């Protein structure tokens, strides 16, 4: 540690601490931060009153942040790291640095617990705390989480299902385009309602969205949409049944059912006819 050369008069420090209205037990830390700030400012010359005042201001800002975190139930490691970074960075980046510091010293589990305390410090709404704690590890910001909640709650109020609303709001964080969010969420919901596992439902919904992104069918392009639906019907069947190369299977299925622009023969309830049997026989 660099030897400190300059010091602030004790009486000045005590007066400044009194204005903070915090417990006297924090006095040593306040002195440490103010003195460190002064020695970083006054390099190579005797500090002037402006230097002392500026150093006390820095220490005051630090202590306000630090004590706030401690009183919110955060550890000293979190509070120290968060306060240091918060002096020059935004809330989200500072929280991430604090999380990393706690994780390194006390373990990942403890760090995740502290995220919940921090979330409660930001907003004690139980839904916010739950969502912030969940999405924090994905580096979602406070505003990301609040926007997710706003969109999700708005859709539920409009009569959409919990599944649809959550996936729409989630996707909006990645692709803030209403049309694509709807495509993904509606297909995901459809798969879940069919009893398809969540990871497979995600894969199918992503493929469905990608098809629209690639082919760009217009609202009045009925045939174009049917062309995509046929492909996804085959893709879904391949994913659900564990067929290798689902994209290849889907293209073969699409060609079989949509040859030369003819209207495809939709098959209800997953009961596939002779064409599918031939494709399955050649899936290897």
Short mmCIF file of C-alpha atoms in Angstrom, two decimals:
data_model
loop_
_atom_site.label_atom_id
_atom_site.label_comp_id
_atom_site.label_asym_id
_atom_site.label_seq_id
_atom_site.Cartn_x
_atom_site.Cartn_y
_atom_site.Cartn_z
CA UNK A 1 0.00 0.00 0.00
CA UNK A 2 1.31 3.49 -0.90
CA UNK A 3 2.43 5.46 2.16
CA UNK A 4 0.09 8.37 2.84
CA UNK A 5 1.86 11.74 3.06
CA UNK A 6 -0.89 14.28 3.59
CA UNK A 7 -3.49 14.25 6.36
CA UNK A 8 -6.69 16.18 7.02
CA UNK A 9 -7.06 17.93 10.39
CA UNK A 10 -8.99 15.71 12.82
CA UNK A 11 -11.41 18.48 13.74
CA UNK A 12 -12.30 18.96 10.06
CA UNK A 13 -12.93 15.23 9.71
CA UNK A 14 -15.14 15.04 12.79
CA UNK A 15 -17.24 18.00 11.67
CA UNK A 16 -17.68 16.41 8.24
CA UNK A 17 -18.65 13.08 9.79
CA UNK A 18 -21.20 14.82 12.02
CA UNK A 19 -22.92 16.23 8.95
CA UNK A 20 -23.26 12.70 7.59
CA UNK A 21 -25.40 11.62 10.57
CA UNK A 22 -24.02 8.09 10.58
CA UNK A 23 -22.78 5.90 13.42
CA UNK A 24 -19.43 6.92 14.89
CA UNK A 25 -18.14 3.38 14.27
CA UNK A 26 -17.69 4.38 10.64
CA UNK A 27 -15.25 7.18 11.53
CA UNK A 28 -12.04 5.17 10.82
CA UNK A 29 -13.31 4.19 7.38
CA UNK A 30 -14.34 7.78 6.66
CA UNK A 31 -10.85 9.00 7.64
CA UNK A 32 -9.26 6.32 5.47
CA UNK A 33 -11.29 7.27 2.40
CA UNK A 34 -10.83 11.02 2.86
CA UNK A 35 -7.08 10.68 3.40
CA UNK A 36 -6.67 8.39 0.41
CA UNK A 37 -8.59 10.85 -1.77
CA UNK A 38 -6.43 13.75 -0.60
CA UNK A 39 -3.19 11.91 -1.38
CA UNK A 40 -4.48 11.04 -4.84
CA UNK A 41 -5.37 14.68 -5.49
CA UNK A 42 -2.34 16.41 -3.91
CA UNK A 43 0.57 14.83 -5.78
CA UNK A 44 3.86 16.71 -5.50
CA UNK A 45 2.54 19.79 -3.71
CA UNK A 46 1.05 20.83 -0.40
CA UNK A 47 -2.72 20.38 -0.49
CA UNK A 48 -4.87 23.51 -0.43
CA UNK A 49 -8.26 23.94 1.19
CA UNK A 50 -10.01 23.09 -2.07
CA UNK A 51 -8.14 19.77 -2.13
CA UNK A 52 -9.23 19.00 1.40
CA UNK A 53 -12.84 19.95 0.68
CA UNK A 54 -12.85 17.81 -2.47
CA UNK A 55 -11.40 14.86 -0.60
CA UNK A 56 -14.05 15.12 2.10
CA UNK A 57 -16.75 15.31 -0.58
CA UNK A 58 -15.44 12.07 -2.12
CA UNK A 59 -15.34 10.34 1.26
CA UNK A 60 -18.83 11.65 2.07
CA UNK A 61 -20.26 10.26 -1.18
CA UNK A 62 -18.53 6.94 -0.55
CA UNK A 63 -19.85 6.64 3.02
CA UNK A 64 -23.43 7.47 1.98
CA UNK A 65 -23.32 4.63 -0.55
CA UNK A 66 -21.43 2.20 1.71
CA UNK A 67 -23.64 2.66 4.78
CA UNK A 68 -26.76 2.39 2.65
CA UNK A 69 -25.63 -1.02 1.42
CA UNK A 70 -24.67 -2.23 4.90
CA UNK A 71 -28.02 -1.16 6.34
CA UNK A 72 -29.76 -2.98 3.48
CA UNK A 73 -28.18 -6.23 4.65
CA UNK A 74 -25.26 -6.45 2.22
CA UNK A 75 -21.86 -7.70 3.35
CA UNK A 76 -18.81 -5.50 3.84
CA UNK A 77 -17.25 -6.99 0.70
CA UNK A 78 -20.31 -6.10 -1.36
CA UNK A 79 -20.70 -2.65 0.22
CA UNK A 80 -17.03 -1.70 -0.20
CA UNK A 81 -16.83 -2.85 -3.81
CA UNK A 82 -20.18 -1.36 -4.74
CA UNK A 83 -19.36 2.02 -3.16
CA UNK A 84 -15.91 2.18 -4.80
CA UNK A 85 -17.35 1.57 -8.25
CA UNK A 86 -20.51 3.61 -7.73
CA UNK A 87 -18.40 6.76 -7.34
CA UNK A 88 -17.56 6.54 -11.06
CA UNK A 89 -19.90 3.95 -12.61
CA UNK A 90 -23.64 3.33 -12.90
CA UNK A 91 -25.72 1.23 -10.53
CA UNK A 92 -25.82 -1.88 -12.72
CA UNK A 93 -22.09 -2.07 -13.40
CA UNK A 94 -21.32 -1.39 -9.74
CA UNK A 95 -23.64 -4.18 -8.62
CA UNK A 96 -21.99 -6.59 -11.06
CA UNK A 97 -18.53 -5.74 -9.70
CA UNK A 98 -19.79 -6.25 -6.13
CA UNK A 99 -21.31 -9.59 -7.09
CA UNK A 100 -18.03 -10.71 -8.64
CA UNK A 101 -16.08 -9.68 -5.53
CA UNK A 102 -18.38 -11.58 -3.15
CA UNK A 103 -18.42 -14.61 -5.42
CA UNK A 104 -14.62 -14.68 -5.45
CA UNK A 105 -14.20 -14.32 -1.68
CA UNK A 106 -17.29 -16.04 -0.27
CA UNK A 107 -18.60 -18.23 -3.07
CA UNK A 108 -21.25 -18.07 -5.77
CA UNK A 109 -24.14 -19.11 -3.51
CA UNK A 110 -23.48 -16.28 -1.08
CA UNK A 111 -23.14 -13.82 -3.95
CA UNK A 112 -26.53 -14.85 -5.33
CA UNK A 113 -28.09 -14.35 -1.89
CA UNK A 114 -26.69 -10.84 -1.76
CA UNK A 115 -28.22 -10.03 -5.13
CA UNK A 116 -31.65 -10.56 -3.55
CA UNK A 117 -30.77 -8.16 -0.72
CA UNK A 118 -29.60 -5.62 -3.28
CA UNK A 119 -32.79 -6.04 -5.31
CA UNK A 120 -34.85 -5.36 -2.18
CA UNK A 121 -32.75 -2.24 -1.60
CA UNK A 122 -33.67 -1.02 -5.10
CA UNK A 123 -37.37 -1.95 -4.96
CA UNK A 124 -39.03 -4.04 -2.26
CA UNK A 125 -41.78 -5.26 -4.61
CA UNK A 126 -41.62 -9.06 -4.31
CA UNK A 127 -42.07 -9.59 -8.04
CA UNK A 128 -39.20 -7.23 -8.84
CA UNK A 129 -36.93 -8.90 -6.28
CA UNK A 130 -37.68 -12.35 -7.70
CA UNK A 131 -37.15 -11.32 -11.32
CA UNK A 132 -34.07 -9.21 -10.66
CA UNK A 133 -32.43 -12.01 -8.68
CA UNK A 134 -33.19 -14.45 -11.51
CA UNK A 135 -32.07 -12.29 -14.44
CA UNK A 136 -29.07 -10.64 -12.75
CA UNK A 137 -26.69 -13.42 -13.77
CA UNK A 138 -27.61 -12.71 -17.41
CA UNK A 139 -26.48 -9.11 -16.83
CA UNK A 140 -29.95 -7.65 -17.10
CA UNK A 141 -30.09 -4.09 -15.84
CA UNK A 142 -32.64 -2.73 -13.39
CA UNK A 143 -34.45 -1.11 -16.30
CA UNK A 144 -34.40 -4.39 -18.25
CA UNK A 145 -36.17 -6.15 -15.39
CA UNK A 146 -38.73 -3.38 -14.93
CA UNK A 147 -39.45 -3.30 -18.67
CA UNK A 148 -39.86 -7.10 -18.67
CA UNK A 149 -42.38 -6.84 -15.82
CA UNK A 150 -44.23 -3.96 -17.47
CA UNK A 151 -44.65 -5.83 -20.77
CA UNK A 152 -45.56 -9.12 -19.14
CA UNK A 153 -48.15 -7.58 -16.80
CA UNK A 154 -49.63 -5.52 -19.62
CA UNK A 155 -50.15 -8.61 -21.78
CA UNK A 156 -51.71 -10.57 -18.94
CA UNK A 157 -54.10 -7.68 -18.30
CA UNK A 158 -55.08 -7.92 -21.99
CA UNK A 159 -56.01 -11.56 -21.55
CA UNK A 160 -52.82 -13.29 -22.70
CA UNK A 161 -51.66 -16.41 -20.88
CA UNK A 162 -48.81 -16.40 -18.36
CA UNK A 163 -46.74 -18.54 -20.74
CA UNK A 164 -47.28 -16.25 -23.73
CA UNK A 165 -46.75 -13.05 -21.73
CA UNK A 166 -43.52 -14.25 -20.13
CA UNK A 167 -41.97 -15.46 -23.38
CA UNK A 168 -43.04 -12.34 -25.25
CA UNK A 169 -41.51 -10.11 -22.58
CA UNK A 170 -38.35 -12.23 -22.43
CA UNK A 171 -37.94 -12.10 -26.18
CA UNK A 172 -38.50 -8.37 -26.22
CA UNK A 173 -35.27 -7.97 -24.26
CA UNK A 174 -33.40 -9.74 -27.08
CA UNK A 175 -35.39 -8.66 -30.14
CA UNK A 176 -37.54 -5.60 -29.41
CA UNK A 177 -39.76 -6.15 -32.45
CA UNK A 178 -43.41 -6.77 -31.63
CA UNK A 179 -44.03 -9.01 -34.63
CA UNK A 180 -41.13 -11.34 -33.91
CA UNK A 181 -41.91 -11.39 -30.19
CA UNK A 182 -45.44 -12.48 -31.05
CA UNK A 183 -44.21 -15.16 -33.47
CA UNK A 184 -41.89 -16.65 -30.89
CA UNK A 185 -44.28 -16.44 -27.94
CA UNK A 186 -47.29 -17.80 -29.83
CA UNK A 187 -45.38 -20.79 -31.19
CA UNK A 188 -43.81 -21.49 -27.80
CA UNK A 189 -47.22 -21.35 -26.13
CA UNK A 190 -48.66 -23.67 -28.79
CA UNK A 191 -45.89 -26.21 -28.15
CA UNK A 192 -46.33 -26.07 -24.36
CA UNK A 193 -50.08 -26.58 -24.76
CA UNK A 194 -49.31 -29.69 -26.80
CA UNK A 195 -47.25 -31.05 -23.93
CA UNK A 196 -43.87 -30.53 -25.62
CA UNK A 197 -40.92 -30.11 -23.26
CA UNK A 198 -39.75 -26.54 -22.67
CA UNK A 199 -36.29 -26.92 -24.21
CA UNK A 200 -37.80 -28.46 -27.34
CA UNK A 201 -40.49 -25.78 -27.41
CA UNK A 202 -37.75 -23.11 -27.40
CA UNK A 203 -35.99 -24.80 -30.30
CA UNK A 204 -39.19 -24.99 -32.35
CA UNK A 205 -40.20 -21.40 -31.56
CA UNK A 206 -36.75 -20.13 -32.56
CA UNK A 207 -36.94 -22.02 -35.86
CA UNK A 208 -40.40 -20.58 -36.50
CA UNK A 209 -39.16 -17.04 -35.94
CA UNK A 210 -36.09 -17.67 -38.11
CA UNK A 211 -38.31 -18.84 -40.98
CA UNK A 212 -40.23 -15.57 -40.94
CA UNK A 213 -36.97 -13.63 -40.67
CA UNK A 214 -35.63 -15.45 -43.76
CA UNK A 215 -38.72 -15.43 -45.99
CA UNK A 216 -40.41 -12.17 -44.90
CA UNK A 217 -44.00 -13.11 -45.88
CA UNK A 218 -46.38 -10.14 -46.01
CA UNK A 219 -49.74 -10.09 -44.22
CA UNK A 220 -51.57 -10.98 -47.44
CA UNK A 221 -49.06 -13.65 -48.47
CA UNK A 222 -51.19 -16.66 -47.54
CA UNK A 223 -49.15 -19.12 -49.56
CA UNK A 224 -45.89 -17.84 -48.12
CA UNK A 225 -47.16 -18.38 -44.60
CA UNK A 226 -48.38 -21.87 -45.47
CA UNK A 227 -44.94 -22.63 -46.91
CA UNK A 228 -43.41 -21.75 -43.53
CA UNK A 229 -46.08 -23.62 -41.56
CA UNK A 230 -45.38 -26.81 -43.50
CA UNK A 231 -41.66 -26.54 -42.83
CA UNK A 232 -42.25 -25.98 -39.11
CA UNK A 233 -44.70 -28.86 -38.98
CA UNK A 234 -41.92 -31.14 -40.19
CA UNK A 235 -39.32 -29.49 -37.98
CA UNK A 236 -41.53 -29.90 -34.91
CA UNK A 237 -42.09 -33.56 -35.68
CA UNK A 238 -38.34 -34.10 -36.02
CA UNK A 239 -37.54 -32.33 -32.74
CA UNK A 240 -40.25 -34.10 -30.75
CA UNK A 241 -39.28 -37.51 -32.11
CA UNK A 242 -35.52 -37.07 -31.86
CA UNK A 243 -34.84 -37.29 -35.60
CA UNK A 244 -31.29 -36.41 -36.61
CA UNK A 245 -30.81 -33.30 -38.76
CA UNK A 246 -34.26 -31.78 -38.09
CA UNK A 247 -33.67 -29.01 -40.65
CA UNK A 248 -32.98 -31.55 -43.38
CA UNK A 249 -36.05 -33.56 -42.39
CA UNK A 250 -38.18 -30.41 -42.37
CA UNK A 251 -37.06 -29.49 -45.89
CA UNK A 252 -37.88 -33.00 -47.14
CA UNK A 253 -41.24 -32.83 -45.43
CA UNK A 254 -41.85 -29.40 -46.93
CA UNK A 255 -40.97 -30.61 -50.42
CA UNK A 256 -43.26 -33.61 -50.06
CA UNK A 257 -46.23 -31.56 -48.94
CA UNK A 258 -45.66 -28.37 -50.87
CA UNK A 259 -44.50 -29.41 -54.30
CA UNK A 260 -44.91 -26.93 -57.15
CA UNK A 261 -46.98 -24.58 -55.03
CA UNK A 262 -49.71 -27.11 -54.33
CA UNK A 263 -51.66 -26.72 -51.14
CA UNK A 264 -50.19 -28.96 -48.42
CA UNK A 265 -52.14 -31.77 -46.86
CA UNK A 266 -52.20 -30.95 -43.15
CA UNK A 267 -52.23 -33.95 -40.84
CA UNK A 268 -54.12 -33.71 -37.56
CA UNK A 269 -52.89 -34.89 -34.16
CA UNK A 270 -49.48 -36.01 -35.38
CA UNK A 271 -50.76 -38.93 -37.46
CA UNK A 272 -48.47 -38.92 -40.49
CA UNK A 273 -49.16 -40.77 -43.74
CA UNK A 274 -47.12 -42.75 -46.24
CA UNK A 275 -44.89 -39.81 -47.22
CA UNK A 276 -43.72 -39.35 -43.65
CA UNK A 277 -43.13 -43.07 -43.30
CA UNK A 278 -40.78 -42.94 -46.30
CA UNK A 279 -38.95 -39.94 -44.90
CA UNK A 280 -38.56 -41.63 -41.52
CA UNK A 281 -37.21 -44.73 -43.20
CA UNK A 282 -34.50 -42.63 -44.82
CA UNK A 283 -33.74 -40.39 -41.81
CA UNK A 284 -30.32 -41.99 -41.25
#
